[in-house]
Amino acid sequence: MIEIKNLNKSYQIGEKHLKVLVDVSLFIQRGELVSIIGKSGSGKSTLLNMIGMLDNYDSGEYWFDKNLINNVSESDAAHYRNKYIGFVFQTFHLIGTKSALDNVALPLMYKGIGKKERSIVAEKMLEKVGLGDRIHHLPNELSGGQKQRVAIARALVTNADLILADEPTGALDSKTSQEIMELLREINREGKTVLIVTHEAEIANSCDRKIEIIDGQIVKSDE
Amino acid sequence: MLLSIEPKEIYKSITQHKLRNALTGFGIAWGIFIMMLMMGFGDSFQQGVFKLFSSFAENTIVVWGGESTMPYNGVMDNKTIVFDQDILRQFKTAFDEIEYISLQANSPQSMQMTYDDNKNSGSLIGVEKDFFRIRKQKIKAGRLFKSKDFKEDGAVCIIPERVEELLFKRKSKVIGEYINIGDNYFKVIGITKDNPNINFGDRNSVIIPFSSYQTLFNANTSNSFIISLYKDVDGSTFMKRFEAFMSRLYRVNPDDKEAFYTFSMSEQVKEFQSLFTGIRIFIWFVGFCILLTGIISVGNIMYVNINERTREIGIRKAIGATPRNILEMVLVESVVLTSIAGFVGIFFGYIVIFVIQIVIASMVEENMFLGNVGVNFPVIFASLSILILAGVAAGILPALKATRIRPVIALNQEN
């Protein structure tokens, strides 16, 4: 599903040229549950942003479903993200003024689905993640675990093939972390490709495959 | 096409910072409010001024005879120019543009008028039957002249209401009474309403048929006449030809400005029309300038709004919002904020104009240079269009800024 060849990314900070990703190559098959582990600043989140088309790379090749993703326009990237990719972030990134239902329904609005239909689909998705009784709650009325479930429902609502989770348990206690991981595994079992970025070995080890990144370079990748 | 923003979202976005948005919207509301008032008064003033001309047919020309002061074909004869019915018939025949024409003979001197012991002095004006087709006189009582008044050489007259007051004091029935003018008795058949704002010194003048005037003064000529042209005739083009014709007919030098004096109502109306066009442009300009400050403050608030919502925009982009969706969202919010403020301005403008209408209605008499202060619906329609454009103008730069927000940076913002 994803093939990356010799990907490079660097940032210019003042006069300093900072290489964040150096000749990164990896291959992820459809239906895999893969973790990318690395320390803070290792470049793992940057790699996830490249895969999620939130950022551009400097050189190399990125193939998504056999399509070369190279300097795509903002609009095309938005269409890709909306249709094929779901994001789960460490700090949830829910819109505070919107209810759980409206947060989950939002990607459907950008997909061009009518209000009634998107409410039905979003409600079903919230029920699926165990929040059927919290649909009208605002994010600040939900616990951390519940917020992350809303975020997962939002990632799934457009029936995306790829779920990108950036430290999905980073802001949660260990019990809730386990629940969230179980939910992500369940999603994977249903056929979604799940890519988790983490710095926690336990989380990384619970995935089918682990990719380790140090100073922007992949140092180890399980087969 | 689905809008990438829901009414609920717009409502939340605007009500989230009520005071801030209210203060910002005030600039727009104030601009529209002031513009409505200025347009209302501008129109009212225009109506008031044009009301002054309403006592004449639109295309009226008055011609007074003077004295020739330049030689004609080398002969200098200081001719006094007067007009008679034959000459007027020649004018009418020569110019198809003339709709009505009438002599307007002023008595050579002021005349003593009496009724019982009441006295007044003023001039007598002898007119032909088309006179009142040109001068649109409002009748207070009685009637204007009929054909028979001219045929029967009847000693009838029409008096202005000022003369009625002076001669008849508070007498209730004036029509049918006789007044003495220069030892002749004239039966009052009509009383005309005064138009005190515009007159040719005829507030004290008694109008009689030209036939009676001829008998009284033993004169067949008049020092002036009055014409009305058909509506579609260009007054100034006509006047050039007409003056040339008169110069030839009277054998006076065409460059002699003292031979004929003319007053063209259409020229006056045109001048006033261009004056009011100027006033209108000025009002729109001032209104636009006031509105501009409102637009700038809305634009500023939209900038603040975008900065505060950078992370939200990043989230929206991450889940699939295109730059166009973001542009649309910001512009719709800006247009809604501007329009709400504008509607408030229109609403209060309407109320204030309504109150002014009532106040002016109780104050305005015919001597005021004001017509009815009204709500000008084309102006409201134009204002609404301006509001939408203003909303777009206010939102476009912040919206473009929002579209350029990079999601990867926005998502890492703390807010």
XYZ file of C-alpha atoms in Angstrom:
638
model
C 0.000 0.000 0.000
C 2.827 2.384 0.880
C 6.259 2.325 -0.659
C 8.872 4.881 0.254
C 12.263 5.035 -1.428
C 15.191 7.141 -0.200
C 13.003 9.855 1.262
C 14.799 12.949 2.543
C 13.462 15.887 4.462
C 15.298 18.751 6.054
C 14.427 22.077 7.643
C 16.291 25.338 7.514
C 16.299 26.832 10.992
C 18.127 30.134 10.830
C 21.484 29.305 9.310
C 21.273 25.716 10.446
C 20.318 22.995 7.979
C 18.600 20.260 9.940
C 18.216 16.856 8.285
C 15.098 15.251 9.750
C 14.730 12.223 7.459
C 17.733 10.677 5.713
C 17.277 8.188 2.887
C 14.239 6.580 4.473
C 12.851 3.574 2.639
C 10.011 1.371 3.786
C 7.180 -0.763 2.501
C 3.840 -1.285 4.188
C 1.346 -3.782 2.902
C -2.401 -3.355 2.974
C -3.886 -4.630 6.229
C -0.725 -4.377 8.295
C -0.506 -3.044 11.855
C 2.857 -1.317 11.973
C 4.538 0.757 14.629
C 7.250 3.324 14.125
C 9.248 3.759 17.295
C 11.845 6.342 18.072
C 12.876 8.915 20.604
C 11.567 12.435 20.630
C 13.059 14.326 17.660
C 13.993 11.168 15.809
C 11.843 12.106 12.842
C 9.064 9.561 13.332
C 6.255 12.123 13.388
C 7.744 13.885 10.349
C 7.682 10.541 8.520
C 4.057 10.076 9.515
C 3.245 13.599 8.249
C 4.865 12.743 4.890
C 2.819 9.572 4.642
C -0.310 11.507 5.613
C 0.500 14.169 2.996
C 0.474 16.883 5.642
C 3.955 17.900 4.613
C 6.149 17.673 1.502
C 9.458 15.854 1.224
C 12.648 17.137 -0.397
C 13.714 14.117 -2.402
C 13.004 10.431 -2.850
C 9.821 8.702 -3.850
C 6.546 8.106 -2.064
C 4.085 5.696 -3.651
C 0.577 5.457 -2.239
C -1.506 2.670 -3.742
C 0.847 2.679 -6.745
C 0.438 6.448 -7.207
C 3.538 8.562 -6.967
C 2.890 11.298 -4.447
C 5.206 14.066 -5.418
C 4.465 17.761 -4.967
C 0.720 17.184 -5.082
C -1.389 20.306 -4.834
C -2.999 21.213 -1.526
C -6.406 20.345 -2.939
C -5.308 16.925 -4.176
C -3.617 16.195 -0.848
C -6.850 17.200 0.923
C -8.837 14.801 -1.287
C -6.393 11.975 -0.562
C -6.559 12.627 3.172
C -10.319 12.820 3.131
C -10.841 9.680 1.107
C -8.000 7.324 2.031
C -6.376 8.442 5.290
C -7.649 8.840 8.844
C -5.612 10.610 11.529
C -5.460 9.962 15.252
C -3.343 12.470 17.187
C -1.808 12.421 20.638
C -3.731 15.516 21.720
C -6.885 14.338 19.900
C -7.260 17.516 17.849
C -11.017 17.724 18.192
C -12.780 21.020 17.497
C -13.778 22.305 20.922
C -16.961 24.075 19.858
C -18.380 20.986 18.160
C -20.126 18.027 19.746
C -18.682 14.538 19.402
C -21.207 13.880 16.633
C -20.318 17.045 14.705
C -16.599 16.358 15.069
C -17.028 12.893 13.629
C -19.355 14.108 10.870
C -16.990 16.869 9.713
C -14.865 14.775 7.282
C -18.113 13.650 5.636
C -19.062 17.279 4.992
C -15.812 17.737 3.080
C -16.632 14.545 1.222
C -19.817 16.214 0.020
C -22.274 14.079 1.967
C -25.576 15.670 3.009
C -26.245 16.674 6.585
C -28.782 13.969 7.424
C -26.703 11.134 6.042
C -23.520 12.263 7.720
C -25.274 12.471 11.084
C -26.488 8.884 10.707
C -23.051 7.602 9.682
C -21.266 9.583 12.410
C -23.646 8.312 15.078
C -23.067 4.715 13.984
C -19.342 5.253 14.140
C -19.559 6.693 17.649
C -21.622 3.690 18.706
C -18.935 1.445 17.230
C -16.247 3.052 19.424
C -18.520 2.785 22.462
C -19.691 6.385 22.685
C -23.289 6.013 21.557
C -24.421 7.746 24.740
C -22.053 10.711 24.394
C -22.799 11.927 20.907
C -23.957 15.405 21.941
C -21.155 16.004 24.410
C -18.555 18.660 23.728
C -14.909 17.545 23.875
C -14.380 19.280 27.221
C -17.171 17.128 28.660
C -15.340 13.918 27.726
C -12.419 12.070 29.325
C -9.103 11.640 27.518
C -9.973 8.112 26.468
C -13.362 9.205 25.226
C -11.836 12.046 23.247
C -9.430 9.617 21.599
C -12.352 7.328 20.754
C -14.092 10.307 19.098
C -10.882 10.958 17.151
C -10.745 7.295 16.081
C -14.396 7.435 15.013
C -13.578 10.548 12.974
C -10.633 8.746 11.358
C -12.862 5.831 10.404
C -15.964 7.698 9.325
C -14.985 8.162 5.674
C -14.058 4.464 5.468
C -10.388 5.355 4.970
C -7.992 2.492 4.172
C -5.101 3.865 6.171
C -5.180 4.999 9.808
C -2.219 7.070 10.944
C -1.921 7.346 14.706
C 0.650 9.741 16.137
C 1.293 8.784 19.781
C -2.373 7.802 20.217
C -1.863 6.809 23.830
C 0.613 9.531 24.735
C -1.887 11.546 26.736
C -3.704 8.625 28.339
C -3.302 6.507 31.455
C -2.149 2.920 31.021
C -5.598 1.327 31.326
C -7.104 3.684 28.761
C -4.019 3.252 26.575
C -4.674 -0.462 26.476
C -8.294 0.104 25.559
C -7.333 2.453 22.745
C -4.704 0.034 21.466
C -7.276 -2.756 21.551
C -9.627 -0.576 19.539
C -6.897 0.101 16.972
C -6.098 -3.591 16.759
C -9.770 -4.319 16.212
C -9.853 -1.770 13.423
C -6.822 -3.484 11.918
C -8.536 -6.851 12.180
C -11.403 -5.416 10.180
C -8.957 -4.826 7.313
C -7.623 -1.324 7.819
C -3.942 -0.598 7.559
C -2.846 0.983 10.833
C 0.420 2.839 11.316
C 1.234 3.892 14.864
C 4.004 6.284 15.827
C 5.104 5.876 19.428
C 8.040 6.193 21.750
C 6.710 3.465 24.044
C 8.251 0.061 23.448
C 5.225 -1.740 24.877
C 2.891 -0.130 22.373
C 5.332 -0.736 19.529
C 5.785 -4.384 20.491
C 2.038 -4.965 20.499
C 1.927 -4.284 16.757
C 2.494 -6.868 14.034
C 5.620 -5.124 12.821
C 7.976 -2.564 14.295
C 10.120 -0.006 12.495
C 12.754 1.768 14.568
C 13.987 5.214 13.617
C 16.986 7.055 15.056
C 18.128 10.517 13.908
C 15.969 10.349 10.822
C 17.174 6.999 9.660
C 15.451 3.641 9.827
C 17.781 1.435 11.774
C 15.636 -1.626 12.175
C 12.554 -2.986 10.496
C 10.892 -6.305 11.343
C 9.970 -8.501 8.451
C -23.005 22.224 -4.230
C -22.793 21.837 -0.475
C -21.478 24.750 1.524
C -18.473 23.775 3.576
C -19.879 25.549 6.595
C -23.151 25.002 8.406
C -25.448 27.766 9.685
C -24.903 26.392 13.202
C -21.156 26.843 12.828
C -21.554 30.428 11.603
C -23.856 31.169 14.531
C -21.360 29.706 17.016
C -18.464 31.505 15.443
C -20.239 34.858 15.639
C -21.746 34.423 19.098
C -18.498 33.152 20.538
C -17.180 36.719 20.758
C -20.380 38.718 21.028
C -18.969 42.014 22.245
C -16.010 41.958 19.870
C -18.203 41.198 16.878
C -20.856 43.702 17.973
C -18.274 46.481 18.201
C -16.844 45.488 14.843
C -20.270 45.279 13.247
C -21.109 48.725 14.593
C -18.823 50.271 11.971
C -20.807 48.626 9.182
C -24.175 49.356 10.798
C -23.212 52.988 11.278
C -22.063 53.330 7.670
C -25.309 51.953 6.265
C -27.357 53.965 8.757
C -25.679 57.246 7.809
C -25.914 56.418 4.120
C -29.656 55.735 4.391
C -30.243 58.999 6.221
C -28.162 60.996 3.771
C -29.854 59.406 0.767
C -33.258 59.926 2.383
C -32.598 63.624 2.980
C -30.914 64.028 -0.395
C -34.013 62.639 -2.091
C -36.251 64.705 0.126
C -34.378 67.880 -0.765
C -34.511 66.945 -4.450
C -38.241 66.301 -4.240
C -38.675 69.609 -2.419
C -36.767 71.553 -5.065
C -38.516 69.896 -7.981
C -41.814 70.538 -6.255
C -41.026 74.207 -6.801
C -41.039 73.662 -10.536
C -44.289 71.757 -10.422
C -46.305 74.904 -11.076
C -44.920 74.951 -14.606
C -45.076 72.481 -17.433
C -41.734 70.656 -17.591
C -40.539 72.302 -20.766
C -41.630 75.881 -20.133
C -39.966 78.909 -21.660
C -40.802 82.517 -20.793
C -39.749 85.250 -23.217
C -39.666 88.955 -22.358
C -39.204 91.646 -24.948
C -36.430 94.169 -24.389
C -34.914 96.885 -26.516
C -32.518 96.429 -29.394
C -29.104 97.894 -28.658
C -27.119 96.776 -31.696
C -27.472 97.839 -35.331
C -29.268 95.544 -37.755
C -28.033 95.741 -41.360
C -26.210 98.892 -40.387
C -29.305 100.583 -38.935
C -29.469 101.416 -35.271
C -33.105 101.996 -34.327
C -33.491 101.111 -30.578
C -36.558 99.012 -31.234
C -38.826 98.048 -28.313
C -39.836 94.428 -28.669
C -43.435 93.502 -27.997
C -45.561 90.528 -28.982
C -49.091 90.091 -30.240
C -51.421 87.248 -31.062
C -50.434 87.187 -34.752
C -46.766 86.860 -33.934
C -47.522 84.032 -31.537
C -49.530 82.275 -34.229
C -46.498 82.569 -36.517
C -44.286 81.031 -33.843
C -46.712 78.166 -33.354
C -46.897 77.533 -37.090
C -43.152 77.714 -37.562
C -42.239 75.420 -34.701
C -43.847 72.000 -34.301
C -42.049 71.648 -30.962
C -44.391 74.184 -29.345
C -47.241 72.493 -27.520
C -48.892 75.560 -26.012
C -48.215 79.277 -26.275
C -49.836 82.245 -24.592
C -49.278 85.958 -24.262
C -48.582 87.080 -20.725
C -49.284 90.793 -20.753
C -48.360 92.667 -17.606
C -50.182 95.911 -16.937
C -47.890 98.898 -17.531
C -48.264 100.054 -13.968
C -49.442 98.789 -10.622
C -53.247 98.833 -10.373
C -55.413 99.773 -7.441
C -57.825 96.961 -6.500
C -60.694 97.434 -4.103
C -63.448 95.433 -2.528
C -65.665 97.345 -0.109
C -63.160 99.321 1.928
C -60.300 96.911 1.385
C -57.542 97.960 -0.947
C -54.540 96.371 -2.546
C -52.268 97.241 -5.394
C -50.760 94.830 -7.861
C -50.461 94.134 -11.519
C -52.956 92.745 -13.952
C -51.884 89.978 -16.245
C -53.720 89.333 -19.470
C -53.395 85.774 -20.684
C -54.698 83.564 -23.467
C -56.596 80.345 -23.000
C -53.540 78.052 -23.075
C -51.865 79.933 -20.237
C -53.071 77.568 -17.534
C -52.013 74.564 -19.574
C -48.485 75.906 -19.196
C -48.724 77.279 -15.675
C -49.945 74.374 -13.561
C -51.883 76.401 -11.041
C -53.504 74.721 -8.113
C -56.987 75.994 -7.493
C -58.090 76.856 -3.982
C -61.651 77.698 -4.999
C -63.664 78.261 -8.170
C -62.190 77.440 -11.560
C -59.648 78.448 -14.190
C -60.589 80.140 -17.469
C -62.795 78.468 -20.048
C -63.060 79.290 -23.732
C -66.229 81.284 -23.158
C -64.354 83.663 -20.839
C -62.320 84.773 -23.840
C -65.144 84.837 -26.366
C -67.577 86.861 -24.305
C -64.996 89.477 -23.497
C -66.116 88.723 -19.989
C -64.890 90.818 -17.148
C -63.765 87.856 -15.102
C -60.618 87.357 -13.097
C -58.615 84.812 -11.193
C -56.927 86.011 -8.043
C -54.117 84.509 -5.987
C -54.903 83.606 -2.402
C -52.774 86.461 -1.091
C -55.006 88.978 -2.905
C -58.043 87.123 -1.583
C -56.727 87.579 1.979
C -56.048 91.277 1.482
C -59.288 92.175 -0.272
C -61.785 89.799 1.229
C -60.256 89.348 4.696
C -62.225 86.512 6.215
C -65.185 86.504 3.878
C -66.304 82.952 3.351
C -67.723 83.206 -0.170
C -65.495 85.044 -2.588
C -66.301 83.322 -5.883
C -68.842 85.405 -7.772
C -67.940 88.622 -5.972
C -66.789 91.622 -7.996
C -63.605 93.536 -7.395
C -62.866 96.957 -8.766
C -59.678 97.363 -10.742
C -59.003 100.734 -12.364
C -62.722 101.599 -12.334
C -63.678 98.326 -13.937
C -65.434 95.519 -12.180
C -64.174 91.988 -12.520
C -66.020 88.953 -11.303
C -63.835 86.560 -9.291
C -64.208 83.103 -10.820
C -61.196 81.368 -9.251
C -58.632 81.605 -6.470
C -55.206 80.089 -7.049
C -52.957 78.637 -4.420
C -49.680 80.384 -3.772
C -46.390 78.774 -4.624
C -44.338 81.092 -2.451
C -41.024 79.500 -3.344
C -41.142 80.337 -7.004
C -43.049 83.123 -8.668
C -42.444 85.884 -11.120
C -43.670 88.606 -8.820
C -47.221 87.467 -9.461
C -48.304 86.767 -5.885
C -50.144 90.097 -6.047
C -51.176 89.776 -9.663
C -54.722 89.312 -10.835
C -55.106 87.287 -13.995
C -57.665 88.280 -16.619
C -58.400 87.118 -20.185
C -56.223 88.873 -22.765
C -59.407 90.064 -24.487
C -60.350 91.996 -21.327
C -56.788 93.263 -21.048
C -57.016 94.611 -24.607
C -60.217 96.468 -23.787
C -58.954 97.806 -20.491
C -55.629 99.092 -21.717
C -56.553 99.547 -25.342
C -53.469 97.526 -26.260
C -52.997 94.592 -28.590
C -49.472 93.778 -27.505
C -47.753 92.134 -24.628
C -44.229 92.474 -23.292
C -43.919 88.749 -22.693
C -45.242 85.360 -23.603
C -44.943 81.844 -22.324
C -44.400 78.592 -24.201
C -44.476 74.958 -23.316
C -42.676 72.485 -25.541
C -43.511 68.842 -26.063
C -41.801 66.670 -23.466
C -39.210 65.053 -25.719
C -38.000 68.363 -27.168
C -34.526 69.499 -26.179
C -35.052 72.984 -24.732
C -31.598 74.392 -25.462
C -31.527 73.243 -29.106
C -34.991 74.688 -29.594
C -34.016 77.993 -27.996
C -31.080 78.512 -30.367
C -33.337 78.065 -33.413
C -36.157 80.032 -31.836
C -33.994 83.009 -30.903
C -32.544 83.091 -34.419
C -36.094 83.025 -35.809
C -37.201 85.878 -33.525
C -34.128 87.930 -34.491
C -34.970 87.523 -38.172
C -38.650 88.255 -37.630
C -38.010 91.394 -35.569
C -35.016 92.356 -37.691
C -32.685 92.656 -34.731
C -29.019 91.732 -34.543
C -28.761 88.026 -33.546
C -25.934 88.934 -31.144
C -28.039 91.523 -29.361
C -28.599 90.159 -25.871
C -30.844 93.019 -24.844
C -33.571 92.425 -27.442
C -35.044 89.303 -25.859
C -34.758 87.854 -22.389
C -35.580 84.218 -21.922
C -36.059 81.851 -19.039
C -36.040 78.132 -19.778
C -37.462 75.892 -17.115
C -35.879 72.789 -18.644
C -32.456 74.433 -18.399
C -33.084 75.176 -14.731
C -34.323 71.648 -14.139
C -31.251 70.281 -15.937
C -28.949 72.365 -13.785
C -30.660 71.177 -10.648
C -30.582 67.624 -11.904
C -26.830 67.789 -12.395
C -26.501 69.427 -8.989
C -28.424 66.565 -7.405
C -26.438 64.000 -9.350
C -23.337 65.614 -7.857
C -24.877 65.544 -4.383
C -25.849 61.907 -4.864
C -22.321 60.942 -5.939
C -20.940 62.809 -2.940
C -23.340 61.018 -0.593
C -22.372 57.643 -2.040
C -18.718 58.580 -1.695
C -19.108 59.659 1.937
C -21.218 56.570 2.661
C -18.626 54.370 1.033
C -15.827 55.999 3.046
C -17.723 55.387 6.289
C -18.435 51.851 5.172
C -14.776 51.354 4.321
C -13.751 51.882 7.929
C -16.310 49.224 8.855
C -14.924 46.884 6.193
C -11.407 47.380 7.506
C -12.448 46.620 11.072
C -14.319 43.478 9.956
C -11.237 42.447 7.990
C -9.111 43.051 11.070
C -11.389 40.955 13.255
C -11.392 38.189 10.666
C -7.584 38.230 10.832
C -7.715 37.907 14.619
C -10.291 35.163 14.186
C -8.085 33.239 11.765
C -5.076 33.548 14.069
C -7.136 32.215 16.962
C -8.420 29.355 14.874
C -5.174 28.340 13.205
C -5.154 24.935 14.908
C -8.813 24.364 13.996
C -8.031 25.174 10.371
C -5.136 22.712 10.557
C -7.503 20.029 11.867
C -10.000 20.749 9.121
C -7.293 20.490 6.512
C -6.004 17.234 8.019
C -9.415 15.642 7.725
C -9.940 16.760 4.154
C -10.814 20.442 3.866
C -9.453 21.873 0.627
C -8.156 25.467 0.431
C -11.406 26.303 -1.318
C -13.427 24.911 1.615
C -11.444 27.089 4.015
C -11.774 30.152 1.782
C -15.509 29.593 1.580
C -15.815 29.174 5.355
C -14.030 32.438 6.156
C -15.818 34.402 3.440
C -19.254 33.147 4.467
C -18.560 34.100 8.076
C -17.344 37.522 6.995
C -20.353 38.116 4.734
C -22.765 36.982 7.455
C -21.139 39.211 10.084
C -21.167 42.170 7.696
C -24.730 41.508 6.573
C -26.090 41.182 10.121
C -24.420 44.468 11.029
C -25.745 46.025 7.836
C -29.283 44.819 8.511
C -29.086 46.365 11.984
C -28.032 49.636 10.334
C -30.870 49.396 7.799
C -33.355 48.560 10.546
C -32.397 51.564 12.685
C -32.146 53.747 9.603
C -35.688 52.725 8.701
C -36.957 53.488 12.205
C -35.244 56.895 12.356
C -36.540 57.793 8.892
C -40.010 56.686 9.956
C -39.832 59.015 12.989
C -38.473 61.857 10.854
C -41.311 61.300 8.374
C -43.819 61.833 11.159
C -42.003 64.898 12.515
C -41.564 66.480 9.072
C -45.134 65.709 8.080
C -46.246 67.855 10.995
C -43.789 70.631 10.102
C -43.594 70.671 6.353
C -45.775 73.134 4.653
C -45.452 73.994 1.057
C -42.862 76.611 1.837
C -40.233 74.146 2.949
C -37.532 72.935 0.635
C -38.142 69.380 1.741
C -40.212 66.642 0.268
C -41.089 63.498 2.083
C -38.067 61.835 3.682
C -38.425 58.276 2.576
C -36.733 54.934 2.523
C -35.207 54.625 -0.865
C -35.612 50.977 -1.853
C -33.094 51.017 -4.712
C -30.641 52.402 -2.150
C -31.454 49.572 0.252
C -30.994 47.048 -2.543
C -27.704 48.665 -3.519
C -26.673 48.745 0.150
C -27.356 45.027 0.491
C -25.265 44.321 -2.576
C -22.540 46.538 -1.153
C -22.777 44.650 2.156
C -22.179 41.337 0.444
C -19.294 42.779 -1.528
C -18.022 44.439 1.648
C -18.172 41.117 3.460
C -16.192 39.473 0.684
C -13.740 42.384 0.611
C -13.316 42.266 4.393
C -12.854 38.516 4.418
C -10.752 37.938 1.321
C -7.300 38.660 2.758
C -7.874 36.778 6.034
C -9.449 33.957 4.003
C -6.436 33.752 1.692
C -4.215 33.721 4.747
C -6.278 30.856 6.159
C -5.910 28.833 2.962
C -2.133 29.197 3.179
C -1.948 27.779 6.696
C 0.126 24.595 6.561
C -1.671 21.854 8.486
C 1.533 20.375 9.852
C 2.405 23.705 11.491
C -1.157 24.538 12.531
C -1.598 21.194 14.286
C 1.445 21.866 16.436
C 0.093 25.220 17.643
C -0.648 25.407 21.336
C -4.071 27.100 21.143
